[in-house]
Coordinates of C-alpha atoms in Angstrom, one line a residue:
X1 CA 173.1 119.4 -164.9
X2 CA 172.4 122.2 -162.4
X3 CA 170.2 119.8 -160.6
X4 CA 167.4 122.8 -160.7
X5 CA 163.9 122.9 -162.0
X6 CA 163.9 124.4 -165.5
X7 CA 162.7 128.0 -165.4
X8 CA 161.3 130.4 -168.0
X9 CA 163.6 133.3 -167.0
X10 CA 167.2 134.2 -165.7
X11 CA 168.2 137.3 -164.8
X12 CA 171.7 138.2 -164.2
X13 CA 173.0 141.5 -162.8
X14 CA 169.4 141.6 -160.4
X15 CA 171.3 143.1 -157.5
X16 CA 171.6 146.2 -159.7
X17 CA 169.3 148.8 -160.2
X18 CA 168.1 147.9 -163.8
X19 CA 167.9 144.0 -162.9
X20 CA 165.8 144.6 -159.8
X21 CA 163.6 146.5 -162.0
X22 CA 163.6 144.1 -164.3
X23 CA 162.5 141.5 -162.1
X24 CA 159.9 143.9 -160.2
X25 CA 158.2 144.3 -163.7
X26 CA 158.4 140.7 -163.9
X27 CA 156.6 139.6 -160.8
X28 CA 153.8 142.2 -160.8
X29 CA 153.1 141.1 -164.3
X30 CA 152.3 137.7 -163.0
X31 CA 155.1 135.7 -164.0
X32 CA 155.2 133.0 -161.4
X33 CA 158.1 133.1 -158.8
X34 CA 158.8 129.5 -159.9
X35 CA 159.3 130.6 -162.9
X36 CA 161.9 132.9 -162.9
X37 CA 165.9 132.4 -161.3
X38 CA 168.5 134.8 -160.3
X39 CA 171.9 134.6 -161.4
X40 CA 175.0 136.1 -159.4
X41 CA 178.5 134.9 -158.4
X42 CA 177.5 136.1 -155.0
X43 CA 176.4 132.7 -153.3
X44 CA 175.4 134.7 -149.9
X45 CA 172.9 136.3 -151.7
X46 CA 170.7 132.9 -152.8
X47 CA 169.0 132.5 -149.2
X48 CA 167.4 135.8 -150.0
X49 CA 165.9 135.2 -153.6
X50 CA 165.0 132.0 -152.2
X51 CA 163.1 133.0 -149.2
X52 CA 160.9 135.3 -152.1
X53 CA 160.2 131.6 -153.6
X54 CA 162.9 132.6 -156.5
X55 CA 165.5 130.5 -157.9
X56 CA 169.4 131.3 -156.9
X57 CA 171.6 130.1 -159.6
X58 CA 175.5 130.4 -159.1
X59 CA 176.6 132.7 -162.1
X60 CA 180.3 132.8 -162.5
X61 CA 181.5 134.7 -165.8
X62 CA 185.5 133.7 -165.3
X63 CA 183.9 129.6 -165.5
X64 CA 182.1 128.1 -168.4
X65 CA 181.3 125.3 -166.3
X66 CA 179.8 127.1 -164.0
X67 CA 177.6 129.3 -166.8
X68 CA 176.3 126.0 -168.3
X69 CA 175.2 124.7 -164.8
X70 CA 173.5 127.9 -164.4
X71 CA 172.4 128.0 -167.9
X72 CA 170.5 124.2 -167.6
X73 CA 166.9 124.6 -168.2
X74 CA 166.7 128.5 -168.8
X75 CA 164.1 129.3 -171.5
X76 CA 165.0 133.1 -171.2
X77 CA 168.2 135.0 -170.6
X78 CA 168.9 138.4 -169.4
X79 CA 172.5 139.2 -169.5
X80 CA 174.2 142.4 -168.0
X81 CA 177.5 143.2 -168.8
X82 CA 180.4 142.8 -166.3
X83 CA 181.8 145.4 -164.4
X84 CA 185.9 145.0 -165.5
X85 CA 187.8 148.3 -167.1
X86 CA 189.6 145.5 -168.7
X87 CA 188.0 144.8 -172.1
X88 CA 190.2 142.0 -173.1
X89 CA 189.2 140.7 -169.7
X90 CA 185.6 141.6 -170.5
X91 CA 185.3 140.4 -173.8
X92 CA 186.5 137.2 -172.5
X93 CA 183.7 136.7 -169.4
X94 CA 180.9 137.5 -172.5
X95 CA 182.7 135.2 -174.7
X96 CA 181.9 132.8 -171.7
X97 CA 178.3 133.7 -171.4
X98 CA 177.7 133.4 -175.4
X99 CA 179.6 129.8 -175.4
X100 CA 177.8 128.7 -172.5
X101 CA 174.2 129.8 -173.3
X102 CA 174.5 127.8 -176.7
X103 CA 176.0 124.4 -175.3
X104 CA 173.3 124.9 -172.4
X105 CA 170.6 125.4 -175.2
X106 CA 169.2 128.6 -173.6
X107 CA 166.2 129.7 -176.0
X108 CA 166.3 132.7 -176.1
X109 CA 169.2 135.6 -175.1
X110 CA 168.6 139.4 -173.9
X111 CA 172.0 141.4 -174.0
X112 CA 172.1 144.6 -172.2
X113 CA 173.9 146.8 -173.9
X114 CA 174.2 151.0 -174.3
X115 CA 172.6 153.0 -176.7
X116 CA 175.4 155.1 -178.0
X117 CA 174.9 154.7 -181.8
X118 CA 171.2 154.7 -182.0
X119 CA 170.2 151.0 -183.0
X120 CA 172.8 149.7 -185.2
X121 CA 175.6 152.5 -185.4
X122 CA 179.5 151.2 -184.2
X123 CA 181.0 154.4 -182.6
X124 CA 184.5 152.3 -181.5
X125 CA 185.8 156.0 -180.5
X126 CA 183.5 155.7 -177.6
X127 CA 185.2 153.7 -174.7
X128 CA 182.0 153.1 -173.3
X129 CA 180.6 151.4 -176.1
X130 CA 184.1 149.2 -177.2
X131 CA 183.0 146.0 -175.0
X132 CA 179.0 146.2 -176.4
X133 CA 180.0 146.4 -179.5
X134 CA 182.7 143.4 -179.1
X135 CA 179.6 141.2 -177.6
X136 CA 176.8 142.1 -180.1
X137 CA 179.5 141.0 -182.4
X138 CA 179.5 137.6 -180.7
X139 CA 176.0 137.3 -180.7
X140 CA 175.9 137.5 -184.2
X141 CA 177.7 134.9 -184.8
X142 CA 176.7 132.6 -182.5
X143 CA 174.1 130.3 -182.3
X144 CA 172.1 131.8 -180.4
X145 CA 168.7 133.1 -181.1
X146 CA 169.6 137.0 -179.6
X147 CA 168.3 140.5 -178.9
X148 CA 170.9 143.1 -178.1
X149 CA 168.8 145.8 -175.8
X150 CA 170.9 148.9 -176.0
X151 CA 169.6 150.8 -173.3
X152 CA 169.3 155.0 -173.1
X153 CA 171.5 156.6 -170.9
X154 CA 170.0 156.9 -167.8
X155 CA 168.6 159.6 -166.9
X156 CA 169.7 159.1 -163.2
X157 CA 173.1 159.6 -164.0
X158 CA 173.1 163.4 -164.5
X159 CA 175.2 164.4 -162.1
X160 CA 178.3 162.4 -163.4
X161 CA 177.8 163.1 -166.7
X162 CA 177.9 166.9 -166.2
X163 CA 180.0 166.1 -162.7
X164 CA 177.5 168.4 -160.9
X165 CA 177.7 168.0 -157.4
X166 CA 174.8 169.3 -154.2
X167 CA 177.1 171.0 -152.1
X168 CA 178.5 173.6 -154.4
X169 CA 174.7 176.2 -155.1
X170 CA 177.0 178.2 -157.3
X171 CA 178.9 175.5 -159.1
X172 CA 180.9 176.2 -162.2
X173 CA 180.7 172.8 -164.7
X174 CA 183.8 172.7 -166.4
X175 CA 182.9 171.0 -169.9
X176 CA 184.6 169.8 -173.3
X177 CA 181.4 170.5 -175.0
X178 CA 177.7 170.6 -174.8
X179 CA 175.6 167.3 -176.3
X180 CA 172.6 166.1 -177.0
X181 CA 171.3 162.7 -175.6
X182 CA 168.1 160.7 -175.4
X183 CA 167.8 160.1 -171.9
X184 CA 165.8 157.4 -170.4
X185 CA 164.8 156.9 -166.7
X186 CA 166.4 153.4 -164.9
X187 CA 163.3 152.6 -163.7
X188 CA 161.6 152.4 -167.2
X189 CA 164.3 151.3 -169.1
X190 CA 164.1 148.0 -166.7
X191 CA 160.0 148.0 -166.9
X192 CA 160.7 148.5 -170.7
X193 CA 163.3 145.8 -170.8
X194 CA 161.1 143.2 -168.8
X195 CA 158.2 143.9 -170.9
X196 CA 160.1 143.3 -173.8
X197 CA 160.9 139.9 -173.0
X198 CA 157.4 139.1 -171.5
X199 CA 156.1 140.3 -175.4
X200 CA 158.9 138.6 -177.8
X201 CA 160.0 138.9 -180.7
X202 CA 162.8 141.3 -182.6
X203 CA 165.2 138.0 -182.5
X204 CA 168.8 138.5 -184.3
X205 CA 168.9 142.2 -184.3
X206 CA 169.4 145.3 -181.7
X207 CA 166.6 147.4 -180.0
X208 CA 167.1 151.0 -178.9
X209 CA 165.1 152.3 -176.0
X210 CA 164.7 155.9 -174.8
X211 CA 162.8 158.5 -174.0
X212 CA 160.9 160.1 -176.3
X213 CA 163.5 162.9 -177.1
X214 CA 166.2 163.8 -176.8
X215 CA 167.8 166.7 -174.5
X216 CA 170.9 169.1 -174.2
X217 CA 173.2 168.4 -171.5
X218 CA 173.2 172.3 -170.9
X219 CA 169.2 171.9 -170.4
X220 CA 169.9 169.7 -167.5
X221 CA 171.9 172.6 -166.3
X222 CA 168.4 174.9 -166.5
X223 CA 166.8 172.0 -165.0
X224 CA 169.0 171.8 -161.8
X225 CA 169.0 175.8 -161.0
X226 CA 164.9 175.9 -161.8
X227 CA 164.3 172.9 -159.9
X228 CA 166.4 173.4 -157.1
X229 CA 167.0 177.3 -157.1
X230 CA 170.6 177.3 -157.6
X231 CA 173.4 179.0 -160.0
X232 CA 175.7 176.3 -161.7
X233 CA 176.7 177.6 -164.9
X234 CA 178.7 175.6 -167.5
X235 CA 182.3 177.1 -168.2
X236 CA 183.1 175.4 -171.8
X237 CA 186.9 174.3 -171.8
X238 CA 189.6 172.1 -173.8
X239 CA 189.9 168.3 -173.4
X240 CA 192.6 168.8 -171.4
X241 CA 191.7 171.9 -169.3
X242 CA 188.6 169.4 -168.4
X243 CA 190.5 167.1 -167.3
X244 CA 192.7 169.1 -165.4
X245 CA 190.0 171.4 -163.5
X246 CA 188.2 168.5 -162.9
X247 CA 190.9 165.9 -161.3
X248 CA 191.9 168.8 -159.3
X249 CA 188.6 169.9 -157.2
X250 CA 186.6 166.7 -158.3
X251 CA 184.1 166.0 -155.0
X252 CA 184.0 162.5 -155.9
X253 CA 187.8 161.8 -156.1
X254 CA 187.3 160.1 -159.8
X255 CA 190.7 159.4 -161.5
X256 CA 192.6 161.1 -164.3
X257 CA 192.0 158.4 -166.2
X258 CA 188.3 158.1 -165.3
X259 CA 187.9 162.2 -167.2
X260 CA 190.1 161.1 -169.8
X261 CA 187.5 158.2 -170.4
X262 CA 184.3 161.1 -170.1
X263 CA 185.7 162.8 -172.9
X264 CA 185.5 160.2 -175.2
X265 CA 182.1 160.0 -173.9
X266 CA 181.1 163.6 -174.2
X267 CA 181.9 164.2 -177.6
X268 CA 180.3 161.4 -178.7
X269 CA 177.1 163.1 -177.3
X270 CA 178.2 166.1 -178.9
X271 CA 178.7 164.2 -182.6
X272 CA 174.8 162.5 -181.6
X273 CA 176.0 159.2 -181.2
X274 CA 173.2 159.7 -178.4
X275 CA 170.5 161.5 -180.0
X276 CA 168.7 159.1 -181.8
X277 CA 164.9 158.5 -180.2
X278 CA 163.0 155.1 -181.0
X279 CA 159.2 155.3 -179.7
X280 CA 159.6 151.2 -178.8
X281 CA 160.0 151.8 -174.9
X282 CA 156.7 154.3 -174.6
X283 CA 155.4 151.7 -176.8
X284 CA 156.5 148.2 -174.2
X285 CA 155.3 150.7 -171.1
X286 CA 152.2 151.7 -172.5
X287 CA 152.4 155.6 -171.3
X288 CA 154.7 158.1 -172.6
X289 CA 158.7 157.4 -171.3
X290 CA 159.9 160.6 -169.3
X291 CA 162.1 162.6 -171.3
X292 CA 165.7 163.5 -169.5
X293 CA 164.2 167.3 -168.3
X294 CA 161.4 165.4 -166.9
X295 CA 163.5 162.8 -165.4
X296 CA 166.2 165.4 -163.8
X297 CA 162.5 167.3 -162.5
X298 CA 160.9 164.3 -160.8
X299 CA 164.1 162.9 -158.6
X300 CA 165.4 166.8 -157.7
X301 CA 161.9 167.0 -156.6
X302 CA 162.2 164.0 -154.5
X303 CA 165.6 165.4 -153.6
X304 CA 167.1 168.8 -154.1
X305 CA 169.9 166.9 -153.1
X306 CA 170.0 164.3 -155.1
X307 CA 173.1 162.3 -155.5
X308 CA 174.1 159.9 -158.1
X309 CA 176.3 156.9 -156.5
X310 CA 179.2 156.5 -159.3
X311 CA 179.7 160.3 -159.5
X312 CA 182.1 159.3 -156.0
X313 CA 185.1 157.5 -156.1
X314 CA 185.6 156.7 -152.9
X315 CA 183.4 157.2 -149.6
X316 CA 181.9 160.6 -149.5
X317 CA 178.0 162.3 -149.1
X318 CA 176.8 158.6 -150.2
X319 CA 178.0 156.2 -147.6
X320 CA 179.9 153.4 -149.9
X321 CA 179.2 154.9 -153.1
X322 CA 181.8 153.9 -155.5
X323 CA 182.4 156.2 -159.1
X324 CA 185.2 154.9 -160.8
X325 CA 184.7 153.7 -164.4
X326 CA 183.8 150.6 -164.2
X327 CA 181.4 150.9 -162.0
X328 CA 179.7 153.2 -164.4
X329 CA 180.7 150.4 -167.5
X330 CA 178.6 148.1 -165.7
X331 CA 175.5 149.9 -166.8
X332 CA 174.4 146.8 -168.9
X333 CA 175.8 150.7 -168.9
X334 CA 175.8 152.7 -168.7
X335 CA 174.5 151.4 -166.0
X336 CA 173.7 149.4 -163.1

């Protein structure tokens, strides 16, 4: 036994930027802070959950054990994806979660996954979408009584999917392709998300949120110059010329392997494995979702600089921003 009280929520992954808004929603909805525990293999971080009046539960993925300690007493799972490249590797840590959460006897489980496939499609040409697709698999056949939340692409993430950088007014976007994607801002998506599990039901099947429709990358594009008076222009190019132009000048130092990745990721928006708009998250928020042209609007207004963190590999305009891929996998996906 974990030796804590039993609680009616765990969130993993709340460090991140869709669990914190997950467990935002959470408290101003007035779920009680006793109620709810925070997962992380980061022990240094318990003091300050605790210090809210939260639960800090030791969340270890590579450990069973250590899953069904954390998993004692927990009415109500939220769990995030890891953040490994490696999916045998990653398949493993959620075939760890799935085995613990049903010898722990957790009620009820909330998968984060990506919504690449609308609700129930299985593109396994996407590399993104390999490791969600392995886990809702798993979830299926467990025990488990499950919802697999795949989550839009967010929204905040514009710049690294077009790899559109500030400093460049006149920047030429070197592209495979153009695509069309429901986005869905972070923010909501976590609301959405926490809502969803505040409200039950849709047990043993998959839920897509998004915005309500969906956008052309190249309208992002129109977005950015209008916005932000600038001149980027897209330059449409072969898989490998994309690769190429963009290894070579890439701001952000991103990898070879990291472009070679994108591709797989771009065409899929351009086949509309992306496209696909459910009404469920205006539904859960109670107010219209922000499509992705309002999204890219509302944070180049806050900033005309704005900066997405996993568009830069190493240190650069955002002070220990990190952009490799699976930072970007982590997105519970395609985000974090």
């Amino acid at each position: 036994m974990s030796g804590k009280a039993p609680v009616e929520y765990l969130i993993t992954g709340a460090t991140g930027g869709l669990g914190t808004a997950i467990l935002s929603t959470l408290l101003r909805s007035g779920v009680p802070q006793s109620q709810i525990a925070v997962g992380s293999s980061r022990d240094h971080l318990g003091s300050t959950y605790e210090a809210r009046g939260l639960q800090f539960r030791h969340t270890d993925f590579e450990s069973i054990t250590s899953l069904m300690r954390a998993f004692q007493g927990v009415k109500k799972l939220f769990f995030v994806s890891t953040n490994t490249i490696d999916n045998e590797k990653r398949k493993q840590q959620h075939r760890n979660v799935v085995t613990a959460a049903e010898q722990a006897g957790v009620g009820r489980v909330y998968y984060s996954s990506l919504g690449i496939g609308g609700v129930d499609g299985t593109p396994w040409d996407v590399e993104l979408m390999v490791a969600h697709l392995e886990t809702e698999r798993m979830l299926r056949e467990s025990q488990l009584v499950w919802t697999s939340v795949r989550e839009g692409m967010y929204a905040d993430a514009f710049p690294c999917f077009l790899n559109w950088y500030p400093k460049d007014p006149q920047q030429v976007l070197y592209l495979p392709c153009d695509g069309t994607v429901a986005f869905a801002l972070r923010e909501e998506l976590g609301e959405a998300t926490a809502k969803l599990m505040m409200r039950g039901g849709f047990e043993m099947q998959n839920v897509l949120l998004t915005g309500p429709r969906a956008v052309k990358l190249s309208s992002i594009v129109n977005i950015i110059n209008t916005a932000s008076s600038r001149a980027v222009r897209i330059e449409y190019v072969s898989d490998e010329e994309y690769v190429r132009r963009n290894v070579s000048k890439d701001i952000g130092g991103k990898s070879e392997a990291f472009f070679r990745n994108w591709v797989t990721l771009l065409h899929g928006f351009e086949a509309g494995h992306a496209a696909a708009v459910s009404p469920l998250m205006s539904e859960l928020l109670g107010r219209p979702a922000r499509d992705g042209e309002q999204a890219a609007q509302l944070l180049l207004r806050r900033d005309r600089d704005y900066t997405w963190h996993q568009n830069y590999l190493k240190d650069g305009k955002k002070k220990g921003a990190k952009g490799t891929i699976t930072e970007f996998m982590k997105m519970g996906c395609c985000m974090v």
